[in-house]
Coordinates of C-alpha atoms and ligand atoms in Angstrom, one line a residue:
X1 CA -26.0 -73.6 60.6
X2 CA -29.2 -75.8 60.7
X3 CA -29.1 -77.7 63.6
X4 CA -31.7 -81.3 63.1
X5 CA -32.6 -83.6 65.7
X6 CA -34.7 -87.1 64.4
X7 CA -35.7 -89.0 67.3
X8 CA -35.6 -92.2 66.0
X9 CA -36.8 -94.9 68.6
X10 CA -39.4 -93.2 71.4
X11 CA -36.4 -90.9 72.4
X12 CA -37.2 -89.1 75.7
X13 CA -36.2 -86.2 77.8
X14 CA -32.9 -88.1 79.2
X15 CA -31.3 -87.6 75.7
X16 CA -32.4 -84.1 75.4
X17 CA -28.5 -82.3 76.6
X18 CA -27.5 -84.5 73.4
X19 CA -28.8 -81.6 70.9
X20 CA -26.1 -79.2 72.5
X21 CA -23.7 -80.8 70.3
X22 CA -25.5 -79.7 67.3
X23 CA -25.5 -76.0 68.1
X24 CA -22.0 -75.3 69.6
X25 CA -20.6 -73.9 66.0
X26 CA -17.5 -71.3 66.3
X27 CA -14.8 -69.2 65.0
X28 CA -11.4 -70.1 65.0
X29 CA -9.8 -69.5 68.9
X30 CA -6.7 -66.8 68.7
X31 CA -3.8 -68.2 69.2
X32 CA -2.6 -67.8 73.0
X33 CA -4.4 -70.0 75.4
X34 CA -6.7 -72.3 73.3
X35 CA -8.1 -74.4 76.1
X36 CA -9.6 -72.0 78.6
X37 CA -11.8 -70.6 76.0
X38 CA -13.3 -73.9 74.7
X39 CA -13.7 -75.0 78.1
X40 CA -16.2 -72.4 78.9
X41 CA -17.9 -73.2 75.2
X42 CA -18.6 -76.5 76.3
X43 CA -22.2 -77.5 76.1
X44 CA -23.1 -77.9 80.2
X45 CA -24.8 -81.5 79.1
X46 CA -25.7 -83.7 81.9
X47 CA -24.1 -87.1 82.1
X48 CA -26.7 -89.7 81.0
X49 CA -27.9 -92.8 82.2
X50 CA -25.7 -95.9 81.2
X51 CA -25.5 -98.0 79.2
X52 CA -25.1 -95.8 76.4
X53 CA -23.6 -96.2 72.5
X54 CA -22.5 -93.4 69.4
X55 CA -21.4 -93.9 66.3
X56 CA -20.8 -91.7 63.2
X57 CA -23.1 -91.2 60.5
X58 CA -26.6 -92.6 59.6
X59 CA -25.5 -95.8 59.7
X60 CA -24.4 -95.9 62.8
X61 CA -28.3 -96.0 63.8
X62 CA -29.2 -99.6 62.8
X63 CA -25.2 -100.0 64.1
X64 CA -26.0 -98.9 67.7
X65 CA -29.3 -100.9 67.3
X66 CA -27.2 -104.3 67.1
X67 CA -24.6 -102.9 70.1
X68 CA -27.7 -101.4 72.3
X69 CA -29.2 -105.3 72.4
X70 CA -25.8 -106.4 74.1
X71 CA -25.4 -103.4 76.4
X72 CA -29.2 -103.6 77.6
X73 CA -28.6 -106.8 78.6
X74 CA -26.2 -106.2 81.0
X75 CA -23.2 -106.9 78.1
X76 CA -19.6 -105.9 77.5
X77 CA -18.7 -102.2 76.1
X78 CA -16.7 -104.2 73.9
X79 CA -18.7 -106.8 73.0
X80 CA -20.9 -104.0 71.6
X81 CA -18.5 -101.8 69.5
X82 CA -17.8 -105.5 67.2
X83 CA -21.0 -106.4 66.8
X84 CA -22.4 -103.1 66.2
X85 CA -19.8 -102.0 63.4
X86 CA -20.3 -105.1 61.6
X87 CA -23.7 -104.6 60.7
X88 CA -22.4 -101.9 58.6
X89 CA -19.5 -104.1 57.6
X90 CA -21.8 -106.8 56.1
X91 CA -24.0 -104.1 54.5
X92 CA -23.2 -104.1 50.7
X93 CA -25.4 -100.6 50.5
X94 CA -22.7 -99.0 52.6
X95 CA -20.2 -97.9 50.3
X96 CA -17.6 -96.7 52.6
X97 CA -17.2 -99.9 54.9
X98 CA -16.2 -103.8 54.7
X99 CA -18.5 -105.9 51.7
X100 CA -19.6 -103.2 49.0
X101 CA -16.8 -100.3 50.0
X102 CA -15.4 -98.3 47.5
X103 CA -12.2 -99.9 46.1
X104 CA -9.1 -98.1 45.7
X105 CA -7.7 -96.6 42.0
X106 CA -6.7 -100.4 40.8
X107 CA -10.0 -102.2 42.0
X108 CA -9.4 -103.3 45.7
X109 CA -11.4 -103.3 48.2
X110 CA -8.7 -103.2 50.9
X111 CA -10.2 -102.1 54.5
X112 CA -8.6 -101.0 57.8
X113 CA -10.3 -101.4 61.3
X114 CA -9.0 -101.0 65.2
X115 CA -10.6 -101.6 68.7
X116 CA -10.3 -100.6 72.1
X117 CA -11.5 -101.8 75.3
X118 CA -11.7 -100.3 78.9
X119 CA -8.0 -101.7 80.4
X120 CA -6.3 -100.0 77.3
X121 CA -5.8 -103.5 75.3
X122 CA -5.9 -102.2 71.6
X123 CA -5.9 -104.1 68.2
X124 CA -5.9 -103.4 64.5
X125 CA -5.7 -104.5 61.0
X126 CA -4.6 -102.0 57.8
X127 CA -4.8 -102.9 53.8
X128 CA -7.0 -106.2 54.6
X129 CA -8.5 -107.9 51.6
X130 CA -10.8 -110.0 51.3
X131 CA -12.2 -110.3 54.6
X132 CA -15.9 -109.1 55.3
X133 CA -15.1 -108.0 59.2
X134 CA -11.8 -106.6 59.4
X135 CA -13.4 -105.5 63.3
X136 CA -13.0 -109.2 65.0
X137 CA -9.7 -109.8 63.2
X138 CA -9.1 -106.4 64.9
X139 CA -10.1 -107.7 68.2
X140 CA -8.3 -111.2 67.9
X141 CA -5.1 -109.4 67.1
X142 CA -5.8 -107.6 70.0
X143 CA -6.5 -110.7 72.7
X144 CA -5.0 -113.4 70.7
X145 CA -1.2 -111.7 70.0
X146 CA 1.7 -110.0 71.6
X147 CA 1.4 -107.1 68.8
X148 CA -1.2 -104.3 68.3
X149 CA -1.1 -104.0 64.4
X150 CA -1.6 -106.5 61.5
X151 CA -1.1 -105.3 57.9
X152 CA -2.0 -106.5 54.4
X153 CA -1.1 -110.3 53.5
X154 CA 0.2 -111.1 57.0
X155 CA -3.4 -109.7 58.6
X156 CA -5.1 -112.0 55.4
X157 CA -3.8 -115.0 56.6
X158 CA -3.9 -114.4 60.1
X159 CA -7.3 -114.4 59.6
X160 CA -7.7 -117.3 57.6
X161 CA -5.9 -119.1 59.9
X162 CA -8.5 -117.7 62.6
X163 CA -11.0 -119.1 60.8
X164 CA -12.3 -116.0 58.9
X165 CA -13.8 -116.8 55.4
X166 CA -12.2 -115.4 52.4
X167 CA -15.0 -113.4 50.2
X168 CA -14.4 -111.3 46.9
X169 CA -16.1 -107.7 48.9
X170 CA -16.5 -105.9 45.5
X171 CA -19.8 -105.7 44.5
X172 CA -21.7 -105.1 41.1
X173 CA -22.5 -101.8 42.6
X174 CA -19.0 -100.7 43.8
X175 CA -17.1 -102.1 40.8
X176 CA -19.7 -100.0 38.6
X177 CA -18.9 -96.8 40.6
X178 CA -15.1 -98.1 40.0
X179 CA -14.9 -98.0 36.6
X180 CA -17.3 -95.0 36.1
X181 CA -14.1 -93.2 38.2
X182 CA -11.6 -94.5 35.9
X183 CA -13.2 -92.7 33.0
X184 CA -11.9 -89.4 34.5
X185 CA -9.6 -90.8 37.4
X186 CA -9.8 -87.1 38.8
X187 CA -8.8 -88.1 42.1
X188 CA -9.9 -85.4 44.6
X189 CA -10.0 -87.1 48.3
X190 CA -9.9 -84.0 50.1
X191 CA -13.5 -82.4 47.8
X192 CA -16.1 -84.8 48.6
X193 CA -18.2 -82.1 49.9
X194 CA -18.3 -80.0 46.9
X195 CA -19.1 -83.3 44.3
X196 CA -22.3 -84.8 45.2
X197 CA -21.1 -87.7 42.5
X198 CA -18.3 -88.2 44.6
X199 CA -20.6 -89.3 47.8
X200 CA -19.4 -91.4 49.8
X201 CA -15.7 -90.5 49.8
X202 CA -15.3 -91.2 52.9
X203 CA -17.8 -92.3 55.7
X204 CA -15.7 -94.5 58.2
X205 CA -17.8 -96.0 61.3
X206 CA -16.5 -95.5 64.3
X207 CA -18.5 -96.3 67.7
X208 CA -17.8 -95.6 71.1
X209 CA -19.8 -97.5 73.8
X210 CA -19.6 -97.4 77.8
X211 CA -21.4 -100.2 79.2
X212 CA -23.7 -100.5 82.6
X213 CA -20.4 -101.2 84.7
X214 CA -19.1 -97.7 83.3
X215 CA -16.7 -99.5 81.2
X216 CA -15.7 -98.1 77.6
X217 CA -14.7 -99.6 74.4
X218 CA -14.7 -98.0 70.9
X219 CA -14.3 -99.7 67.7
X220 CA -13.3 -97.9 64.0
X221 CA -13.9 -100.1 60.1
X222 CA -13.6 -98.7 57.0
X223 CA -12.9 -99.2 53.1
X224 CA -11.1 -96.0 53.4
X225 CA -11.2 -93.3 50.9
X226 CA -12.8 -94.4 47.3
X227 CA -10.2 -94.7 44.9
X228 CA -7.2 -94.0 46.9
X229 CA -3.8 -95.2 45.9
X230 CA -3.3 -98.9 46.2
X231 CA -1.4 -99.6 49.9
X232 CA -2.8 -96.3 51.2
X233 CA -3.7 -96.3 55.0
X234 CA -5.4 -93.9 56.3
X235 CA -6.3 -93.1 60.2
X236 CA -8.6 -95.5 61.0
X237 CA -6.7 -98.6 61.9
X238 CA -4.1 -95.9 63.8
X239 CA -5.1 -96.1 67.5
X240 CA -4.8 -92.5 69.0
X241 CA -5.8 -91.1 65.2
X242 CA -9.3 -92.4 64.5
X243 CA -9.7 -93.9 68.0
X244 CA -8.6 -93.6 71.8
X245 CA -10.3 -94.9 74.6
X246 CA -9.0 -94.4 78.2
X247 CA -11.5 -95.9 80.9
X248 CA -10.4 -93.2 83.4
X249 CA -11.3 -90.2 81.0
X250 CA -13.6 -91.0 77.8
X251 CA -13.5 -92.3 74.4
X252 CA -12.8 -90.2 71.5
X253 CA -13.4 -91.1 67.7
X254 CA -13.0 -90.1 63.7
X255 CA -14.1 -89.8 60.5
X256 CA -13.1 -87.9 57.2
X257 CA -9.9 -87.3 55.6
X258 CA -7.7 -89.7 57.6
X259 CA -4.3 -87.9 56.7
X260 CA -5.7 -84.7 59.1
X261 CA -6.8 -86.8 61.7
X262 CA -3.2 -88.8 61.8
X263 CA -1.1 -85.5 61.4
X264 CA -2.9 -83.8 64.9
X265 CA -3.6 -87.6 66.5
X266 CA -6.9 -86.3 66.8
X267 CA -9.1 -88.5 68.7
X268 CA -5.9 -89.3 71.6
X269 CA -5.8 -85.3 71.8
X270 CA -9.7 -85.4 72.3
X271 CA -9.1 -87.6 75.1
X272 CA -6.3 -85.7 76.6
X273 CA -8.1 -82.4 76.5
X274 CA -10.8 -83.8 78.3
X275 CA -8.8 -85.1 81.1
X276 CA -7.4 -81.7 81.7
X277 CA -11.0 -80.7 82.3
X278 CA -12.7 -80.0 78.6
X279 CA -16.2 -81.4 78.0
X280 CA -16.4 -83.5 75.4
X281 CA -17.8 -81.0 72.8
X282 CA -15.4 -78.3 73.7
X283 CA -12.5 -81.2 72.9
X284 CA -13.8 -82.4 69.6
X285 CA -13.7 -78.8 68.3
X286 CA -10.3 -78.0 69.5
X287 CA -9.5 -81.5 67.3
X288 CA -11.3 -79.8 64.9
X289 CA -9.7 -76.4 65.5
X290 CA -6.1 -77.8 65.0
X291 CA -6.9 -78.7 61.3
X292 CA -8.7 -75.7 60.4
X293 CA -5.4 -73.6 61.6
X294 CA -2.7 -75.3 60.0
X295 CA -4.5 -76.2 56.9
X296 CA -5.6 -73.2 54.7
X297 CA -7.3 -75.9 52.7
X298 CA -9.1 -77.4 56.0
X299 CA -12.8 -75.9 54.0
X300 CA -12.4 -78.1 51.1
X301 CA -12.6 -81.3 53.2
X302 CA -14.0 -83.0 56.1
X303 CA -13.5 -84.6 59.6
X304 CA -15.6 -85.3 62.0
X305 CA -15.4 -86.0 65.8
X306 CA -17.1 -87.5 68.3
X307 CA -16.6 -88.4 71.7
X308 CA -17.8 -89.5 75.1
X309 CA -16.6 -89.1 78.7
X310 CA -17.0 -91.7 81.5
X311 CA -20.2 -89.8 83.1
X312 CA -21.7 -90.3 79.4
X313 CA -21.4 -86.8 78.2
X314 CA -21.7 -86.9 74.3
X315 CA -19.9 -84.0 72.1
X316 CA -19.3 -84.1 68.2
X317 CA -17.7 -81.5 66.1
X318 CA -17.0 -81.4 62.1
X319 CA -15.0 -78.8 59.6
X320 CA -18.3 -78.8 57.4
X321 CA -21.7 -79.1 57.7
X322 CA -23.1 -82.7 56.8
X323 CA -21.7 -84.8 60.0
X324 CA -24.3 -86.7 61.6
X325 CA -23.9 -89.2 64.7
X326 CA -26.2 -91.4 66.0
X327 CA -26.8 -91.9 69.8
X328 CA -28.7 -94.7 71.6
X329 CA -29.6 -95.5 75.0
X330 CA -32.7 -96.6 76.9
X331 CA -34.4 -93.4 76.1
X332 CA -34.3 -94.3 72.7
X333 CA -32.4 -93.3 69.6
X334 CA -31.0 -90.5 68.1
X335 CA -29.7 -88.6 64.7
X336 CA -28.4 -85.8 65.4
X337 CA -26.3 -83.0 63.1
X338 CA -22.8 -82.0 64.6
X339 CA -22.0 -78.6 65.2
X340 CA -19.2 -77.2 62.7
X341 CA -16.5 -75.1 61.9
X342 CA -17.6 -71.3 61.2
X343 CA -15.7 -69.7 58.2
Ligands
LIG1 N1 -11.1 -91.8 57.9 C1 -11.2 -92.7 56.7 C2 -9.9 -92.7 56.0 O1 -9.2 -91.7 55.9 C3 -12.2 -92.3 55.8 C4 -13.6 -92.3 56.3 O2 -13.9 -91.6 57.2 O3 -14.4 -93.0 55.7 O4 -9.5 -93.8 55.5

């Protein structure tokens, strides 16, 4: 497994236990006791100075940029996990998140997004159209209703009536890639790695941010899977399946095949496993771990993990190769590969 580093921004020695999630790779655990031996393969990274943000992928790098401004001044985990993500959100060259996603099989670009903060408040929105940033409807659902989840029309004009512009989000790009699908329709969510063409699939942002007070906040938007079947949801508006944040513990995130991440709850079991003690690494590849063992078709697809705790350990783990995560504090900025699954 190649294990890469880019230091991005003047990146110093602080950020140096980061790498350790990169190297971490194992076989699958026998079945018996599955958390004392991951505990012991965590990666012994120091906690890091605060304030401190991650995010998923290589986008999440001009992502934490926009949340690092907030948290360096002294700002809100949460007000950095919405502004961050909706850079990428009003990116058209992201293919896999709010303006310019991927639309599903009939030409919709419909796009789900949740938020946490540091008391537990959560908020989300699933099969939104129209709207460029599905994360501050998110977050108004969240402070601004009794209920946790909008879907569809009645998230749409919640948001209108919010004051949220309606925009058509399907670019010349996007609508191109569309119909360049249709000629074949071949719809293969789960194969993304093998089909270079296919690129991006799937590549959901999701950030996870603890701020100089030691609060946390995380934050999850995506287009969803290209061309999946109109009115499919997948895990990333699901709070405890592409996100979980608990103040106390950590933060725990997603990305890749939303139907594995919802069937394990992945990122609330990330979080649980590192209250019982796990470091955040060891935790995102038992998430990891619970795929590849019920799934005998868990190396034809990807998830990835990533998580922090409340001292600012980082850990990431993926079923393939290919996951990157971004990290950024006042050391600088980070790309670094995940660790992942050992066939
Ligand atoms: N997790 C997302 C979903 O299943 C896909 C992604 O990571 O982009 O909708």
């Amino acid at each position: 497994m190649s294990t890469r580093r880019q230091f991005l921004v003047g990146a110093g020695a602080a950020l140096t236990g980061m790498a350790a999630a990169g190297r971490a790779s194992g076989r699958l655990v026998p079945s018996g006791n599955p958390v004392d031996p991951l505990r012991i393969a965590g990666s012994g990274m120091d906690g890091l100075e605060k304030p401190l943000v991650v995010s998923t992928w290589n986008h999440g790098v001009p992502a934490n940029a926009a949340a690092f401004e907030i948290l360096s001044r002294g700002g809100r985990a949460l007000d950095a996990v919405e502004t961050g993500v909706r850079v990428c959100e009003a990116d058209p060259s992201i293919r896999s998140v709010g303006y310019g996603g991927l639309p599903d099989r009939e030409g919709h670009v419909t796009l789900d997004a949740c938020i946490m903060d540091e008391k537990g408040h959560a908020g989300s929105v699933a099969f939104l159209q129209n709207i460029m940033h599905p994360i501050s409807v998110a977050r108004k659902v969240m402070e601004e209703t009794p209920h946790v989840m909008l879907v569809g029309e009645g998230a749409r004009r919640f948001a209108v009536e919010s004051g949220f512009p309606e925009e058509d989000l399907l670019t010349e790009s996007s609508r191109e890639a569309w119909q360049q699908w249709l000629q074949k329709a071949d719809y293969q969510p789960w194969a993304p790695q093998s089909d270079p063409s296919l690129q991006p699939a799937h590549d959901t942002i999701s950030m996870l941010a603890i701020d100089r007070n030691g609060n946390l906040s995380g934050s999850c938007t995506t287009s969803g899977l290209a061309f999946k079947m109109h009115g499919r949801v997948g895990d990333s508006p699901i709070i405890g399946a592409s996100l979980f944040v608990d103040n106390e513990v950590g933060g725990a995130c997603a990305t890749g095949v939303g139907e594995e991440v919802m069937k394990t709850v992945g990122s609330f079991l990330i979080v649980e496993l590192m209250r019982q003690g796990m470091t955040p690494q060891a935790a995102c590849r038992e998430g990891v771990r619970r795929i590849v063992a019920r799934n005998p078709k868990a190396g034809e697809l990807q998830v990835g993990y990533l998580a922090i705790d409340r001292h600012g350990r980082t850990g990431a783990y993926a079923i393939q190769p290919g996951f990157q995560f971004a990290v950024q504090s006042k050391s600088g900025a980070e790309l670094i590969d995940a660790a992942h699954w050992d066939f």
